[in-house]
Tab-separated table of C-alpha atoms in Angstrom:
chain	number	residue	atom	x	y	z
A	1	MET	CA	109.517	105.363	126.365
A	2	ALA	CA	107.347	106.124	123.326
A	3	LYS	CA	109.241	107.422	120.307
A	4	VAL	CA	108.475	110.767	118.690
A	5	VAL	CA	109.073	110.965	114.937
A	6	GLY	CA	108.914	113.418	112.071
A	7	ILE	CA	107.103	112.382	108.889
A	8	ASP	CA	107.253	113.932	105.443
A	9	LEU	CA	103.979	112.756	103.919
A	10	GLY	CA	104.823	113.516	100.313
A	11	THR	CA	102.948	113.461	97.016
A	12	THR	CA	105.273	110.972	95.348
A	13	PHE	CA	107.607	109.891	98.170
A	14	SER	CA	107.346	109.907	101.959
A	15	ALA	CA	109.932	109.544	104.728
A	16	ILE	CA	110.093	109.103	108.489
A	17	ALA	CA	112.881	110.299	110.804
A	18	LEU	CA	113.660	110.456	114.498
A	19	LEU	CA	116.391	111.874	116.686
A	20	ASP	CA	119.230	109.429	117.359
A	21	ASP	CA	120.740	109.076	120.840
A	22	LEU	CA	122.896	112.170	120.249
A	23	GLY	CA	119.996	114.305	119.047
A	24	ASN	CA	120.769	114.195	115.323
A	25	PRO	CA	117.886	113.468	112.927
A	26	GLU	CA	118.071	110.033	111.325
A	27	VAL	CA	115.893	108.861	108.436
A	28	LEU	CA	114.581	105.353	108.983
A	29	ALA	CA	114.777	102.810	106.188
A	30	ASP	CA	112.156	100.270	105.189
A	31	PRO	CA	113.362	97.069	106.923
A	32	GLU	CA	112.302	94.997	103.920
A	33	ASN	CA	114.345	96.722	101.192
A	34	ASN	CA	116.432	99.323	103.069
A	35	ASP	CA	114.919	102.228	101.100
A	36	ARG	CA	115.087	105.500	103.049
A	37	ILE	CA	112.233	107.070	101.115
A	38	THR	CA	108.959	105.278	100.430
A	39	ARG	CA	106.890	105.793	97.320
A	40	SER	CA	103.500	107.263	98.207
A	41	ALA	CA	101.632	104.683	96.159
A	42	VAL	CA	98.952	102.421	97.628
A	43	TYR	CA	97.520	99.190	96.203
A	44	ILE	CA	94.109	98.398	97.682
A	45	GLY	CA	93.122	94.737	97.541
A	46	ARG	CA	90.254	92.840	99.092
A	47	ASP	CA	91.899	92.380	102.491
A	48	LYS	CA	95.419	93.626	101.876
A	49	ALA	CA	96.992	97.016	101.169
A	50	ILE	CA	100.477	97.388	99.706
A	51	VAL	CA	102.433	100.646	100.098
A	52	GLY	CA	105.568	101.681	98.197
A	53	GLU	CA	107.396	100.337	95.151
A	54	LYS	CA	105.433	97.076	95.142
A	55	ALA	CA	102.249	99.101	94.860
A	56	LYS	CA	103.692	100.970	91.889
A	57	ASP	CA	104.639	97.650	90.278
A	58	ALA	CA	101.086	96.383	90.808
A	59	ALA	CA	99.807	99.273	88.683
A	60	VAL	CA	100.989	97.385	85.582
A	61	THR	CA	98.495	94.536	86.082
A	62	SER	CA	95.901	96.171	88.367
A	63	PRO	CA	95.982	99.915	87.568
A	64	ASP	CA	92.516	100.651	88.961
A	65	LYS	CA	93.491	99.371	92.407
A	66	VAL	CA	96.582	101.583	92.770
A	67	VAL	CA	96.377	105.164	94.038
A	68	PHE	CA	99.085	107.741	93.293
A	69	GLU	CA	99.381	111.372	94.422
A	70	VAL	CA	96.682	111.113	97.104
A	71	LYS	CA	98.103	114.255	98.729
A	72	ARG	CA	96.633	116.371	95.937
A	73	GLU	CA	93.139	115.260	96.934
A	74	MET	CA	93.429	115.964	100.684
A	75	GLU	CA	91.260	119.099	100.643
A	76	ASN	CA	88.630	117.619	98.320
A	77	ASN	CA	85.434	115.808	99.268
A	78	VAL	CA	86.156	112.763	97.101
A	79	VAL	CA	86.556	109.001	97.346
A	80	TYR	CA	88.748	106.694	95.268
A	81	SER	CA	86.856	103.869	93.572
A	82	THR	CA	88.942	100.758	92.899
A	83	LYS	CA	86.170	99.621	90.574
A	84	ASP	CA	86.377	102.719	88.366
A	85	GLY	CA	90.060	103.478	89.020
A	86	LYS	CA	89.457	107.169	89.677
A	87	TRP	CA	88.422	109.804	92.209
A	88	ILE	CA	84.693	110.428	92.500
A	89	GLU	CA	82.907	113.321	94.191
A	90	GLU	CA	81.554	111.876	97.427
A	91	LYS	CA	78.116	113.326	96.753
A	92	GLU	CA	78.044	111.446	93.440
A	93	LYS	CA	79.317	108.052	94.573
A	94	LYS	CA	75.777	106.570	94.752
A	95	GLY	CA	76.638	103.562	96.871
A	96	ILE	CA	80.036	102.955	95.277
A	97	LYS	CA	82.568	101.615	97.760
A	98	GLY	CA	85.337	104.165	97.925
A	99	TYR	CA	88.223	105.364	100.072
A	100	THR	CA	88.737	108.947	101.210
A	101	PRO	CA	92.125	110.678	100.867
A	102	SER	CA	92.478	110.429	104.654
A	103	GLN	CA	91.908	106.699	104.620
A	104	ILE	CA	94.478	106.104	101.893
A	105	SER	CA	97.026	108.425	103.528
A	106	SER	CA	96.568	106.558	106.807
A	107	LEU	CA	97.831	103.391	105.096
A	108	ILE	CA	101.039	105.215	104.110
A	109	LEU	CA	101.469	106.502	107.672
A	110	SER	CA	100.865	103.035	109.121
A	111	LYS	CA	103.530	101.609	106.825
A	112	LEU	CA	106.046	104.298	107.837
A	113	LYS	CA	105.528	104.045	111.568
A	114	ASP	CA	106.193	100.305	111.441
A	115	TYR	CA	109.810	101.022	110.410
A	116	THR	CA	110.498	101.215	114.137
A	117	SER	CA	108.639	100.262	117.307
A	118	GLY	CA	106.850	102.283	119.945
A	119	VAL	CA	105.803	105.248	117.784
A	120	LYS	CA	102.893	107.101	119.371
A	121	LYS	CA	103.537	110.761	118.524
A	122	ALA	CA	104.618	112.461	115.329
A	123	VAL	CA	105.054	115.767	113.581
A	124	ILE	CA	103.741	115.576	110.019
A	125	THR	CA	104.734	118.118	107.404
A	126	VAL	CA	102.287	119.841	105.053
A	127	PRO	CA	102.728	122.411	102.264
A	128	ALA	CA	102.788	125.973	103.581
A	129	LEU	CA	99.679	126.833	101.540
A	130	PHE	CA	97.699	123.715	102.527
A	131	ALA	CA	94.140	124.857	103.262
A	132	GLU	CA	92.344	124.141	106.536
A	133	ALA	CA	90.404	121.247	104.986
A	134	ALA	CA	93.611	119.567	103.811
A	135	ARG	CA	95.284	119.990	107.206
A	136	SER	CA	92.195	118.572	108.877
A	137	ALA	CA	92.203	115.573	106.524
A	138	THR	CA	95.899	114.998	107.311
A	139	LEU	CA	95.013	114.814	110.997
A	140	ASP	CA	92.228	112.362	110.187
A	141	ALA	CA	94.836	110.158	108.524
A	142	ALA	CA	97.083	110.403	111.593
A	143	LYS	CA	94.257	109.398	113.931
A	144	LEU	CA	93.400	106.406	111.750
A	145	SER	CA	97.037	105.284	111.977
A	146	LYS	CA	96.885	105.769	115.783
A	147	LEU	CA	99.276	108.721	115.906
A	148	ASP	CA	99.065	111.804	118.123
A	149	VAL	CA	100.151	114.524	115.730
A	150	GLU	CA	101.238	118.146	115.322
A	151	LEU	CA	101.696	119.747	111.899
A	152	ILE	CA	104.545	121.879	110.560
A	153	ASN	CA	104.981	123.512	107.158
A	154	GLU	CA	107.377	121.660	104.872
A	155	PRO	CA	109.789	124.511	104.045
A	156	THR	CA	109.877	125.523	107.711
A	157	ALA	CA	110.882	121.966	108.634
A	158	ALA	CA	113.539	121.990	105.925
A	159	VAL	CA	115.192	125.193	107.133
A	160	LEU	CA	115.228	123.771	110.681
A	161	HIS	CA	117.245	120.859	109.321
A	162	TYR	CA	119.676	123.129	107.447
A	163	ALA	CA	120.115	125.365	110.501
A	164	ASN	CA	120.897	122.380	112.727
A	165	LEU	CA	123.454	120.649	110.526
A	166	PRO	CA	126.859	120.205	112.215
A	167	GLY	CA	129.373	122.782	111.020
A	168	THR	CA	126.874	124.919	109.104
A	169	SER	CA	127.458	128.199	110.877
A	170	SER	CA	127.755	129.767	107.421
A	171	ILE	CA	123.976	129.353	106.993
A	172	SER	CA	122.868	132.645	108.451
A	173	GLY	CA	121.057	135.823	107.588
A	174	ARG	CA	118.083	135.758	105.262
A	175	VAL	CA	117.732	132.491	103.373
A	176	LEU	CA	115.318	131.329	100.694
A	177	ILE	CA	114.085	127.748	100.996
A	178	PHE	CA	113.186	126.425	97.541
A	179	ASP	CA	111.056	123.306	98.022
A	180	LEU	CA	110.044	121.564	94.778
A	181	GLY	CA	108.763	118.055	95.331
A	182	GLY	CA	106.732	115.572	93.366
A	183	GLY	CA	103.438	117.396	93.665
A	184	THR	CA	103.820	120.724	95.470
A	185	PHE	CA	106.044	123.792	95.378
A	186	ASP	CA	106.812	126.101	98.291
A	187	ILE	CA	109.157	129.031	98.767
A	188	THR	CA	109.868	130.315	102.255
A	189	ILE	CA	112.105	133.218	103.211
A	190	ALA	CA	113.418	133.096	106.767
A	191	GLY	CA	116.004	134.717	108.969
A	192	VAL	CA	118.528	132.266	110.434
A	193	LYS	CA	120.847	133.005	113.327
A	194	GLY	CA	122.547	129.960	114.774
A	195	LYS	CA	119.727	127.501	115.475
A	196	LYS	CA	117.104	130.236	115.567
A	197	VAL	CA	114.743	130.315	112.597
A	198	ASP	CA	112.422	133.275	112.016
A	199	VAL	CA	110.034	132.720	109.087
A	200	ILE	CA	109.227	135.906	107.151
A	201	THR	CA	106.901	134.692	104.393
A	202	SER	CA	105.836	131.633	102.415
A	203	VAL	CA	104.312	131.367	98.941
A	204	GLY	CA	103.653	128.358	96.788
A	205	ASP	CA	101.524	126.267	94.481
A	206	LYS	CA	100.051	123.036	95.799
A	207	GLU	CA	99.641	121.710	92.264
A	208	LEU	CA	103.120	122.154	90.815
A	209	GLY	CA	105.764	119.463	91.010
A	210	GLY	CA	107.657	116.608	89.424
A	211	GLY	CA	104.468	114.713	88.658
A	212	ASP	CA	103.363	117.572	86.408
A	213	PHE	CA	106.705	117.395	84.604
A	214	ASP	CA	106.167	113.656	84.074
A	215	ARG	CA	102.815	114.380	82.446
A	216	GLU	CA	104.489	116.777	80.017
A	217	ILE	CA	106.880	113.999	79.024
A	218	LEU	CA	103.863	111.743	78.422
A	219	LYS	CA	102.508	114.376	76.034
A	220	ILE	CA	105.791	114.317	74.107
A	221	ILE	CA	105.712	110.510	73.962
A	222	ASP	CA	102.088	110.547	72.805
A	223	LYS	CA	102.799	113.079	70.058
A	224	LYS	CA	105.829	111.216	68.724
A	225	TYR	CA	104.184	107.806	68.923
A	226	LYS	CA	101.079	109.080	67.132
A	227	LYS	CA	103.187	110.679	64.396
A	228	ALA	CA	104.977	107.371	63.784
A	229	LYS	CA	102.090	104.942	64.271
A	230	GLY	CA	98.952	106.922	63.523
A	231	LYS	CA	97.484	106.438	66.988
A	232	GLY	CA	98.612	107.870	70.295
A	233	ILE	CA	99.061	106.241	73.681
A	234	ASN	CA	96.588	106.450	76.554
A	235	GLN	CA	98.259	109.078	78.743
A	236	GLU	CA	96.099	108.033	81.714
A	237	ASP	CA	97.457	104.476	81.593
A	238	LYS	CA	99.516	104.155	84.757
A	239	LYS	CA	102.058	101.864	83.118
A	240	TYR	CA	103.484	104.889	81.298
A	241	PHE	CA	103.993	106.942	84.477
A	242	GLU	CA	107.115	105.017	85.454
A	243	ILE	CA	108.565	105.455	81.964
A	244	ALA	CA	108.028	109.222	82.076
A	245	GLU	CA	109.615	109.460	85.534
A	246	LYS	CA	112.586	107.403	84.350
A	247	ILE	CA	113.095	109.652	81.308
A	248	LYS	CA	112.931	112.767	83.495
A	249	LYS	CA	115.611	111.425	85.823
A	250	ILE	CA	117.917	110.425	82.969
A	251	LEU	CA	117.556	113.879	81.399
A	252	SER	CA	118.862	115.384	84.628
A	253	ASN	CA	122.202	113.780	83.764
A	254	LYS	CA	122.160	113.374	79.984
A	255	ASP	CA	121.212	115.570	77.033
A	256	LYS	CA	118.913	112.970	75.482
A	257	VAL	CA	117.338	109.617	76.180
A	258	THR	CA	115.935	106.838	73.987
A	259	GLU	CA	113.139	104.570	75.191
A	260	ILE	CA	111.122	101.756	73.584
A	261	ILE	CA	107.431	102.540	74.018
A	262	GLU	CA	104.978	99.631	73.902
A	263	GLY	CA	101.894	101.358	72.544
A	264	PRO	CA	98.584	100.253	70.981
A	265	LYS	CA	100.255	99.817	67.584
A	266	GLY	CA	103.276	97.897	68.858
A	267	PRO	CA	106.730	98.971	70.069
A	268	HIS	CA	108.367	102.175	68.870
A	269	LYS	CA	111.693	103.765	69.739
A	270	ILE	CA	111.322	107.367	70.900
A	271	GLU	CA	114.100	109.873	71.554
A	272	ILE	CA	113.570	112.896	73.797
A	273	SER	CA	116.148	115.633	74.340
A	274	ARG	CA	116.646	117.716	77.445
A	275	LYS	CA	115.777	120.800	75.427
A	276	GLU	CA	112.435	119.285	74.369
A	277	PHE	CA	111.681	118.466	77.987
A	278	GLU	CA	112.604	121.960	79.172
A	279	ASN	CA	110.411	123.542	76.499
A	280	SER	CA	107.497	121.328	77.543
A	281	ILE	CA	107.606	122.554	81.162
A	282	ASP	CA	108.096	126.208	80.262
A	283	THR	CA	104.718	127.225	81.720
A	284	TYR	CA	105.681	125.714	85.073
A	285	ILE	CA	109.098	127.366	84.966
A	286	GLU	CA	107.458	130.750	84.414
A	287	LYS	CA	105.162	130.111	87.387
A	288	ILE	CA	108.211	129.261	89.523
A	289	LYS	CA	109.875	132.525	88.473
A	290	MET	CA	106.744	134.499	89.368
A	291	LEU	CA	106.513	132.860	92.797
A	292	MET	CA	110.177	133.599	93.497
A	293	GLU	CA	109.555	137.258	92.674
A	294	GLU	CA	106.406	137.253	94.817
A	295	ALA	CA	108.290	135.795	97.794
A	296	LEU	CA	111.000	138.442	97.499
A	297	ASP	CA	108.365	141.177	97.236
A	298	ARG	CA	106.470	139.910	100.271
A	299	ALA	CA	109.699	139.761	102.275
A	300	LYS	CA	110.575	143.274	101.043
A	301	CYS	CA	114.032	142.248	99.926
A	302	LYS	CA	116.149	141.881	96.806
A	303	PRO	CA	118.129	138.821	95.695
A	304	SER	CA	121.238	140.490	97.078
A	305	ASN	CA	119.639	140.445	100.547
A	306	ILE	CA	119.399	136.635	100.461
A	307	SER	CA	122.544	134.943	101.737
A	308	GLN	CA	121.698	131.446	100.463
A	309	THR	CA	119.074	129.566	98.523
A	310	LEU	CA	118.533	126.168	100.137
A	311	LEU	CA	117.248	123.320	97.980
A	312	VAL	CA	114.614	120.846	99.135
A	313	GLY	CA	112.697	118.182	97.182
A	314	GLY	CA	113.724	115.693	94.516
A	315	SER	CA	112.653	117.865	91.584
A	316	THR	CA	115.375	120.412	92.414
A	317	ARG	CA	117.798	117.953	90.750
A	318	ILE	CA	116.470	119.028	87.335
A	319	PRO	CA	119.232	121.212	85.781
A	320	ILE	CA	116.954	123.982	84.501
A	321	ILE	CA	115.671	124.518	88.060
A	322	THR	CA	119.194	125.293	89.268
A	323	GLU	CA	119.716	127.535	86.237
A	324	VAL	CA	116.558	129.539	86.985
A	325	ILE	CA	117.476	129.983	90.647
A	326	THR	CA	121.026	131.042	89.798
A	327	LYS	CA	119.827	133.558	87.220
A	328	ILE	CA	117.307	135.211	89.569
A	329	MET	CA	119.333	135.059	92.780
A	330	LYS	CA	122.708	135.869	91.126
A	331	LYS	CA	124.342	132.993	93.010
A	332	ASN	CA	124.289	129.205	92.998
A	333	PRO	CA	121.899	127.443	95.394
A	334	VAL	CA	123.210	125.384	98.309
A	335	LYS	CA	123.191	121.604	97.884
A	336	GLY	CA	124.351	120.648	101.356
A	337	VAL	CA	121.769	118.000	102.259
A	338	ASN	CA	119.896	115.042	100.817
A	339	VAL	CA	117.020	116.974	99.267
A	340	ASP	CA	114.676	113.978	99.578
A	341	GLU	CA	115.206	113.726	103.339
A	342	ALA	CA	115.544	117.323	104.552
A	343	VAL	CA	111.862	117.836	105.350
A	344	ALA	CA	111.548	114.617	107.393
A	345	CYS	CA	114.733	115.471	109.284
A	346	GLY	CA	113.465	118.943	110.128
A	347	ALA	CA	110.168	117.459	111.278
A	348	ALA	CA	112.091	115.138	113.623
A	349	ILE	CA	113.895	118.138	115.147
A	350	TYR	CA	110.598	119.946	115.656
A	351	ALA	CA	109.074	116.778	117.126
A	352	GLY	CA	111.891	116.708	119.679
A	353	LEU	CA	111.333	120.374	120.474
A	354	GLN	CA	107.600	119.765	120.977
A	355	ASN	CA	108.160	116.710	123.196
A	356	ILE	CA	111.329	117.660	125.051
A	357	SER	CA	110.338	115.765	128.217
A	358	SER	CA	110.653	112.487	126.301
A	359	LEU	CA	114.279	113.160	125.233
A	360	ASN	CA	117.489	111.936	126.833
A	361	THR	CA	120.148	114.363	128.080
A	362	ALA	CA	122.103	114.477	124.810
A	363	GLN	CA	118.957	114.989	122.747
A	364	LYS	CA	117.785	117.807	125.016
A	365	LYS	CA	121.155	119.502	124.647
A	366	ALA	CA	121.004	119.150	120.856
A	367	VAL	CA	117.645	120.940	120.588
A	368	SER	CA	118.121	123.343	123.512
A	369	LYS	CA	119.156	126.245	121.286
A	370	VAL	CA	116.555	125.596	118.590
A	371	GLU	CA	113.972	128.356	118.255
A	372	LEU	CA	111.250	128.704	115.657
A	373	LYS	CA	109.154	131.749	114.836
A	374	ASP	CA	106.562	131.215	112.142
A	375	VAL	CA	103.932	133.336	110.404
A	376	CYS	CA	100.294	133.061	109.460
A	377	ASN	CA	100.261	131.727	105.882
A	378	PHE	CA	96.753	132.918	105.042
A	379	TYR	CA	94.543	135.962	105.429
A	380	MET	CA	92.093	135.186	108.227
A	381	GLY	CA	88.923	137.252	108.181
A	382	THR	CA	85.200	137.493	108.853
A	383	LEU	CA	82.107	138.272	106.769
A	384	MET	CA	80.417	141.637	107.297
A	385	ALA	CA	77.626	143.632	105.661
A	386	VAL	CA	78.277	146.927	103.894
A	387	ILE	CA	76.088	149.244	101.842
A	388	ASP	CA	76.416	148.979	98.067
A	389	GLU	CA	76.226	152.693	97.172
A	390	GLU	CA	75.140	152.023	93.580
A	391	ARG	CA	72.310	149.611	94.421
A	392	ARG	CA	71.522	151.144	97.827
A	393	GLN	CA	71.336	147.740	99.429
A	394	HIS	CA	73.405	145.662	101.807
A	395	MET	CA	75.976	143.187	100.514
A	396	MET	CA	78.328	140.781	102.261
A	397	VAL	CA	82.076	141.298	102.002
A	398	ASN	CA	85.109	139.670	103.539
A	399	ASP	CA	87.077	141.747	106.044
A	400	ILE	CA	90.635	140.751	107.025
A	401	VAL	CA	91.362	140.402	110.732
A	402	ILE	CA	94.795	138.727	110.669
A	403	PRO	CA	96.868	139.628	107.581
A	404	ARG	CA	99.039	137.005	105.938
A	405	ASP	CA	102.669	136.897	107.178
A	406	THR	CA	101.690	138.188	110.625
A	407	LYS	CA	104.188	136.904	113.198
A	408	LEU	CA	102.895	134.183	115.484
A	409	PRO	CA	101.706	134.146	118.186
A	410	THR	CA	99.425	137.115	117.643
A	411	SER	CA	96.160	138.591	118.930
A	412	ILE	CA	94.218	141.199	116.947
A	413	THR	CA	90.929	142.903	117.844
A	414	LYS	CA	88.675	144.759	115.398
A	415	ASP	CA	85.448	146.672	115.989
A	416	TYR	CA	82.243	146.046	114.060
A	417	ALA	CA	78.644	147.174	114.586
A	418	VAL	CA	75.089	145.885	114.742
A	419	LEU	CA	73.469	146.360	111.333
A	420	PHE	CA	69.920	147.386	112.262
A	421	ASP	CA	67.627	148.037	115.247
A	422	GLY	CA	66.207	144.883	116.790
A	423	GLN	CA	68.780	142.580	115.193
A	424	GLU	CA	68.598	139.298	117.113
A	425	ALA	CA	71.883	137.608	116.170
A	426	ILE	CA	75.039	137.845	114.099
A	427	ASP	CA	76.933	135.205	112.179
A	428	CYS	CA	80.313	134.488	113.764
A	429	SER	CA	82.036	133.571	110.505
A	430	VAL	CA	85.752	132.863	110.105
A	431	THR	CA	87.272	132.974	106.630
A	432	GLN	CA	90.573	131.911	105.083
A	433	SER	CA	92.106	133.085	101.806
A	434	GLU	CA	95.479	133.172	100.064
A	435	GLY	CA	94.902	136.691	98.771
A	436	GLU	CA	93.597	139.852	100.431
A	437	GLU	CA	90.075	139.192	99.172
A	438	LYS	CA	86.911	141.187	99.793
A	439	ASP	CA	84.730	139.151	97.431
A	440	VAL	CA	83.058	136.341	99.401
A	441	GLU	CA	83.252	134.107	96.315
A	442	PHE	CA	87.038	133.878	96.672
A	443	VAL	CA	87.306	132.993	100.358
A	444	ARG	CA	86.782	129.771	102.243
A	445	VAL	CA	84.414	129.940	105.236
A	446	ILE	CA	85.974	127.575	107.779
A	447	ALA	CA	83.563	128.271	110.653
A	448	LYS	CA	80.123	129.856	110.981
A	449	GLU	CA	78.094	129.965	114.197
A	450	LYS	CA	75.557	132.322	115.834
A	451	LEU	CA	75.890	134.920	118.593
A	452	GLU	CA	72.582	136.007	120.139
A	453	LEU	CA	72.539	139.789	120.625
A	454	SER	CA	71.141	141.811	123.538
A	455	LYS	CA	67.439	142.579	123.606
A	456	ASN	CA	66.546	145.880	121.974
A	457	SER	CA	69.818	145.973	120.078
A	458	LYS	CA	70.398	149.204	118.181
A	459	GLN	CA	72.035	149.932	114.894
A	460	GLY	CA	75.687	150.791	115.552
A	461	ASP	CA	76.005	148.862	118.829
A	462	GLN	CA	79.604	147.743	119.186
A	463	ILE	CA	80.684	144.198	118.335
A	464	LYS	CA	84.286	143.299	119.198
A	465	VAL	CA	86.014	140.499	117.282
A	466	THR	CA	89.320	139.119	118.555
A	467	TYR	CA	91.424	136.507	116.737
A	468	SER	CA	94.334	134.958	118.635
A	469	TYR	CA	96.642	132.629	116.684
A	470	ASP	CA	99.411	130.517	118.252
A	471	LEU	CA	102.507	128.775	116.874
A	472	ASN	CA	100.775	125.393	116.703
A	473	GLY	CA	98.152	126.602	114.242
A	474	LYS	CA	95.419	127.035	116.846
A	475	MET	CA	93.215	130.110	116.520
A	476	HIS	CA	90.887	131.307	119.273
A	477	CYS	CA	88.112	133.617	118.050
A	478	ILE	CA	85.885	135.729	120.307
A	479	PHE	CA	82.803	137.588	119.045
A	480	GLU	CA	81.500	139.918	121.789
A	481	ASP	CA	78.336	142.014	122.027
A	482	VAL	CA	79.787	144.858	124.118
A	483	LYS	CA	76.377	146.099	125.376
A	484	SER	CA	75.262	142.766	126.861
A	485	LYS	CA	78.755	141.314	127.423
A	486	LYS	CA	77.567	138.192	125.604
A	487	LYS	CA	80.382	136.307	123.905
A	488	HIS	CA	80.668	133.476	121.441
A	489	GLU	CA	84.033	131.700	121.295
A	490	LEU	CA	85.426	129.390	118.644
A	491	ASN	CA	88.581	127.336	119.010
A	492	LEU	CA	89.868	126.658	115.534
A	493	LYS	CA	92.526	124.033	115.184
A	494	PRO	CA	92.387	121.230	112.648
A	495	GLU	CA	91.062	118.354	114.720
A	496	GLY	CA	89.925	116.068	111.928
A	497	SER	CA	86.919	116.414	109.675
A	498	LYS	CA	85.074	113.151	110.190
A	499	GLU	CA	84.113	110.688	112.884
A	500	LEU	CA	86.760	108.000	113.264
A	501	LYS	CA	84.097	105.309	113.355
A	502	GLU	CA	82.985	106.309	109.864
A	503	LEU	CA	86.522	106.573	108.522
A	504	ARG	CA	87.573	103.201	109.927
A	505	GLU	CA	85.041	101.464	107.721
A	506	ASN	CA	86.658	99.405	104.916
A	507	LEU	CA	90.119	99.759	106.509
A	508	ASP	CA	90.572	96.269	107.923
A	509	PHE	CA	93.738	95.680	105.912
A	510	GLU	CA	96.939	93.788	106.357
A	511	ILE	CA	99.532	96.349	105.243
A	512	GLU	CA	102.663	95.383	103.331
């Protein structure tokens, strides 16, 4: 029987898990080195791709051929050039051979799924605020690695894992899931009762994580080296990334660290204190505080209403992070799981729930009481014309149909009207935004098609728009001309953004 797995496709590290014979999630280790988490680094050679620590090591001698943090590029129309060693806008590549974020991510997924045999289906986790384009690109990567995939938000997966731990009946009530990884930050507030998880809201920043902290350490190193030697280091040189990460980890346990830096003017001993590091990431800490306050506001609760703060992600090991959480929440966070593995484990539980017919009796029993209720993480809307009273002319604005944090599944209908006599068609546009935006410049149009109107249409004729959104992230949109009964329907679910034939080009690699 084909195995169903959960995969945490992370910015800096990734992991794969499945349910064991008793229905408990188990993280699979790399058979070669027994590592339970795999570095999300990819070396791209002529006919060979290397994923993991060996790829990171290759960055010392072949930095241009090694890709880090590909997850941050998933929503962008870019390709990675191994000749130039950087991301290039696809429209500007001018014949340069490059690899899309989906292609590179597919190599990581292919590596992970080979940790066991018979993997055909998976649940892959994504940040709660991942845009439609990024989710679509993630599905492209799954298809390239020959996986049939569903997506789940990372903090939602994590709270599923916490709620299903043996002997954790104390995890109940409203909980705050604090997920700070290598490249993204999410906060989710959910109600937990037994194995039932009811998501209330999610906020986050898809460009805030441990990698950003590493870059601040590089700035400190550069400043101190330049002061001593008269010339700074190249902060984009990938050989320094590992040093910065190492210093960050040591400062989680010690008050200061000393490291020999081999720079352009020779070696130099540099000392960095924890306080210096904390000061350097102060802007990020303030952003974290603001997002915690925003999550509480959106959930309409105070810190005292939160029973526990659950930690997820390797960057939560940084002492100042715990200090900030404790100060705001008035209680210490819970450290009851391996924070690097929680998301993959939760994804494995959800994978079992989604594919229950493939489970054995014990596994079915283990997930039988699991329930998940999620919310819409964006404002979903449509474009409409209104009259600008000052200019006395029509202008396009965004109108919200499904508000953010609406419980799923949901179905909402709104009435609109034909703009002028004799109008032949309307644009059936679907928009997505993080904020409650009216300005079309601040929304993403994720679909736009035409509905032909009835003959002799009149100004004010009724147009009904219905958005139905299910738990699996599929939205069904109906635009109806009430007079003629004509309808235009759109099924919106990330299905992949490109043709597989096109994406499979240049991917004939042996993967290590």
